[in-house]
Structure formats: structure tokens, C-alpha cells
Amino acid sequence: MNIRTVDTGPEGGLGLRETVRIRAHQKAVRKLGHWTTARRFDVTASRGSIILELRSPRIEPGDIEINLDVDHSTLKLLVPDSALIDHDDLRRVGRCGFVDWSGTPAPGGRVIRITGEMRKGELRINRGGIAIVSAMLTREYLDDSRRAFRDNHVTSLKDMQRAYREGRWTTIEDPGRSA
């Protein structure tokens, strides 16, 4: 479900900002590929799991804000190598985990700011190659691959490899798009 909120910019002009709400109550939710262009997310989960892919070049430039309300759940973020994760304002209640072992942020990278509350949950960050493999091991990726082969967008596995090397790694839905 998408919610559009209107806020005023620094000059007092109106700017339209989109907040995407994601709910996972006792279920698994995956948002992979080019699923949004928004930079603000409101994530609520209880005894569930959520995977959010934030590597798409279609996401508007600027900082990404994620507000959490997570209870006994896992949130996995698939982010670019250069992303800086700011989780200082995330309140942790009980035994909570934060895993970001697959890379280090580059200076000047996109900031992903995580706020809200996490109760007995876990936040996992996957970057670069780990994020690519994580996305590839899903039914959504397999369905996307089948669709691309069926529609003749991709004629061989070599085309898929080339797409990933050229930076078209989010999905293979648009192999002609340049990075």
C-alpha cells in the first residue's frame, strides 16, 4: 500500500513525497527488483520476515529513510556497496541483532537512515555480490528470468552474465537499459 504525504521543502514550497508501507505479520514479504522509486518506507512486522531491495537506480537520488516497528522479525536490506547505514536512532528492545559483514561503505555513498523500534528482531545488511546472490536465489528472480527468456529479451545465460557485469544487476527485465 502506498501513501502520499505532502510536506514543505526548505523554501516553503510544496513537494510530494511518497511513503511506502510494508506489513509482514506472521508472513514473509519480498520486495525485489524495480519495485519502487520512493525513498521513505514504513515497515511493520511481527513474527515475520521482510527483504527489501534498495539497489535499483530508479530510486530517487538522496537519503533513504526507513521507519521500523519490528517485533520478533527479520529485516534484510539489499543495498549497493557504497551505501552508508545510519542506525543510531533505532531503538532496540531485548535481544536484537545487526549484521553488516559483507562490506564497508564508501565515502560519499547514499545514506540509508533507519529509525523506529526493533523488539527481539534482527536487521541484516547485504551488499554487492552477496546482495546479488541473495536476490538471485528467489522465486521472483526465477520468474523474471523465465519471462525474459520467453519474451526473447535474453537469449542465453551469457546475456544474463553480461547484464550483471554492465551494472544492470537489479533485474533482467530490461536488458537494453544502460546503467
Coordinates of C-alpha atoms in Angstrom, one line a residue:
M1 CA 0.0 0.0 0.0
N2 CA 1.4 3.4 -0.9
I3 CA 0.7 6.6 1.0
R4 CA 1.4 10.0 -0.5
T5 CA 2.2 12.7 2.0
V6 CA 2.7 16.4 1.3
D7 CA 5.4 18.2 3.1
T8 CA 7.0 21.6 2.6
G9 CA 10.5 21.9 1.4
P10 CA 13.2 24.2 2.8
E11 CA 12.0 27.1 0.7
G12 CA 8.4 26.7 1.9
G13 CA 7.2 25.2 -1.5
L14 CA 5.2 22.1 -1.6
G15 CA 6.9 18.9 -2.5
L16 CA 5.3 15.5 -3.0
R17 CA 7.0 12.7 -1.1
E18 CA 5.9 9.1 -1.2
T19 CA 6.0 6.8 1.8
V20 CA 5.7 3.1 1.1
R21 CA 4.1 1.0 3.8
I22 CA 5.2 -2.6 4.2
R23 CA 3.5 -5.1 6.5
A24 CA 4.6 -8.6 7.4
H25 CA 2.5 -10.1 10.2
Q26 CA 3.4 -13.8 10.5
K27 CA 4.4 -14.0 6.9
A28 CA 7.4 -13.4 4.6
V29 CA 7.4 -10.3 2.3
R30 CA 9.9 -9.8 -0.5
K31 CA 10.2 -6.5 -2.5
L32 CA 12.8 -7.2 -5.2
G33 CA 13.8 -5.6 -8.5
H34 CA 12.4 -2.3 -9.6
W35 CA 9.5 -2.3 -7.2
T36 CA 9.5 1.4 -6.1
T37 CA 11.0 4.8 -6.7
A38 CA 10.3 6.1 -3.2
R39 CA 12.9 7.0 -0.6
R40 CA 10.7 6.7 2.5
F41 CA 9.5 3.4 4.0
D42 CA 7.3 2.5 6.9
V43 CA 8.0 -1.1 7.9
T44 CA 5.9 -3.0 10.4
A45 CA 6.4 -6.7 11.2
S46 CA 5.6 -9.2 13.9
R47 CA 7.0 -12.8 13.7
G48 CA 7.7 -12.4 10.0
S49 CA 10.5 -11.6 7.6
I50 CA 11.0 -8.8 5.1
I51 CA 13.5 -8.5 2.2
L52 CA 13.8 -5.0 0.7
E53 CA 16.0 -4.4 -2.4
L54 CA 17.2 -0.8 -2.4
R55 CA 19.8 -1.2 -5.2
S56 CA 17.6 0.0 -8.1
P57 CA 18.8 3.0 -10.0
R58 CA 15.2 4.0 -10.3
I59 CA 15.0 5.1 -6.7
E60 CA 15.1 8.9 -6.5
P61 CA 18.5 10.4 -5.5
G62 CA 19.1 11.3 -1.9
D63 CA 18.9 9.7 1.5
I64 CA 16.6 6.8 2.1
E65 CA 14.6 6.7 5.3
I66 CA 13.2 3.5 6.9
N67 CA 11.0 3.7 9.9
L68 CA 10.7 0.3 11.7
D69 CA 8.3 -1.2 14.1
V70 CA 9.6 -4.8 14.2
D71 CA 8.7 -7.5 16.8
H72 CA 10.4 -10.9 16.7
S73 CA 11.1 -10.4 13.0
T74 CA 14.0 -10.2 10.5
L75 CA 14.5 -7.3 8.0
K76 CA 17.1 -7.9 5.3
L77 CA 18.2 -4.9 3.2
L78 CA 19.9 -5.4 -0.2
V79 CA 21.9 -2.3 -0.7
P80 CA 24.7 -1.0 -3.0
D81 CA 28.3 -1.4 -2.0
S82 CA 28.8 2.3 -1.3
A83 CA 25.7 2.7 1.0
L84 CA 26.2 4.1 4.5
I85 CA 23.8 2.6 7.0
D86 CA 22.8 5.0 9.8
H87 CA 21.1 3.0 12.5
D88 CA 21.9 5.2 15.6
D89 CA 18.3 6.3 16.0
L90 CA 17.0 2.7 16.0
R91 CA 15.7 1.8 19.5
R92 CA 16.5 -1.9 20.3
V93 CA 14.5 -3.7 23.0
G94 CA 15.6 -7.1 24.2
R95 CA 18.0 -9.2 22.3
C96 CA 18.4 -7.6 18.8
G97 CA 20.9 -8.3 16.1
F98 CA 22.5 -6.1 13.5
V99 CA 24.6 -7.8 10.8
D100 CA 26.6 -5.9 8.2
W101 CA 29.6 -8.0 7.5
S102 CA 29.6 -8.1 3.7
G103 CA 31.3 -4.8 3.0
T104 CA 32.2 -1.3 4.2
P105 CA 30.6 1.9 3.0
A106 CA 32.4 4.2 0.6
P107 CA 32.7 7.9 1.4
G108 CA 30.0 9.9 -0.4
G109 CA 27.7 6.9 -0.8
R110 CA 23.9 7.0 -0.3
V111 CA 22.8 7.2 3.3
I112 CA 20.1 4.8 4.5
R113 CA 18.7 6.1 7.8
I114 CA 16.9 3.6 9.9
T115 CA 14.7 4.8 12.8
G116 CA 12.0 3.4 15.0
E117 CA 11.9 0.4 17.3
M118 CA 13.0 -3.2 17.0
R119 CA 12.0 -5.7 19.7
K120 CA 13.8 -9.1 19.7
G121 CA 14.4 -8.8 16.0
E122 CA 17.3 -8.7 13.5
L123 CA 18.5 -6.3 10.8
R124 CA 20.7 -7.8 8.1
I125 CA 22.5 -5.7 5.5
N126 CA 23.7 -7.4 2.3
R127 CA 25.9 -5.5 -0.1
G128 CA 27.3 -6.0 -3.6
G129 CA 27.8 -9.6 -4.7
I130 CA 26.1 -11.0 -1.6
A131 CA 23.1 -8.9 -2.3
I132 CA 23.1 -10.1 -6.0
V133 CA 23.2 -13.7 -5.0
S134 CA 20.6 -13.2 -2.3
A135 CA 18.2 -11.7 -4.9
M136 CA 19.0 -14.4 -7.5
L137 CA 18.0 -17.2 -5.0
T138 CA 14.4 -16.2 -5.0
R139 CA 11.3 -17.3 -6.9
E140 CA 10.8 -13.7 -8.2
Y141 CA 14.2 -13.7 -9.9
L142 CA 13.4 -17.1 -11.4
D143 CA 10.1 -15.9 -12.7
D144 CA 11.8 -12.8 -14.1
S145 CA 14.4 -14.9 -15.9
R146 CA 11.7 -17.2 -17.4
R147 CA 9.8 -14.1 -18.6
A148 CA 12.9 -12.6 -20.2
F149 CA 13.7 -15.9 -22.0
R150 CA 10.1 -16.3 -23.1
D151 CA 9.9 -12.7 -24.4
N152 CA 13.3 -13.1 -26.1
H153 CA 14.8 -10.2 -24.1
V154 CA 17.6 -12.7 -23.1
T155 CA 18.7 -15.4 -25.5
S156 CA 21.4 -17.1 -23.3
L157 CA 22.9 -17.3 -19.9
K158 CA 25.8 -15.3 -21.4
D159 CA 23.4 -12.4 -21.9
M160 CA 22.5 -12.6 -18.2
Q161 CA 26.2 -12.6 -17.2
R162 CA 26.9 -9.6 -19.4
A163 CA 23.9 -7.7 -17.9
Y164 CA 25.3 -8.2 -14.4
R165 CA 28.8 -7.1 -15.4
E166 CA 27.5 -4.0 -17.0
G167 CA 25.6 -2.9 -13.9
R168 CA 22.1 -4.0 -14.9
W169 CA 22.1 -6.3 -11.9
T170 CA 18.8 -5.4 -10.2
T171 CA 16.6 -7.4 -12.6
I172 CA 17.0 -8.7 -16.1
E173 CA 13.6 -7.3 -17.1
D174 CA 15.2 -4.6 -19.2
P175 CA 18.5 -5.9 -20.7
G176 CA 18.8 -2.9 -23.1
R177 CA 18.9 -0.3 -20.3
S178 CA 22.3 1.2 -19.7
A179 CA 23.5 1.6 -16.1

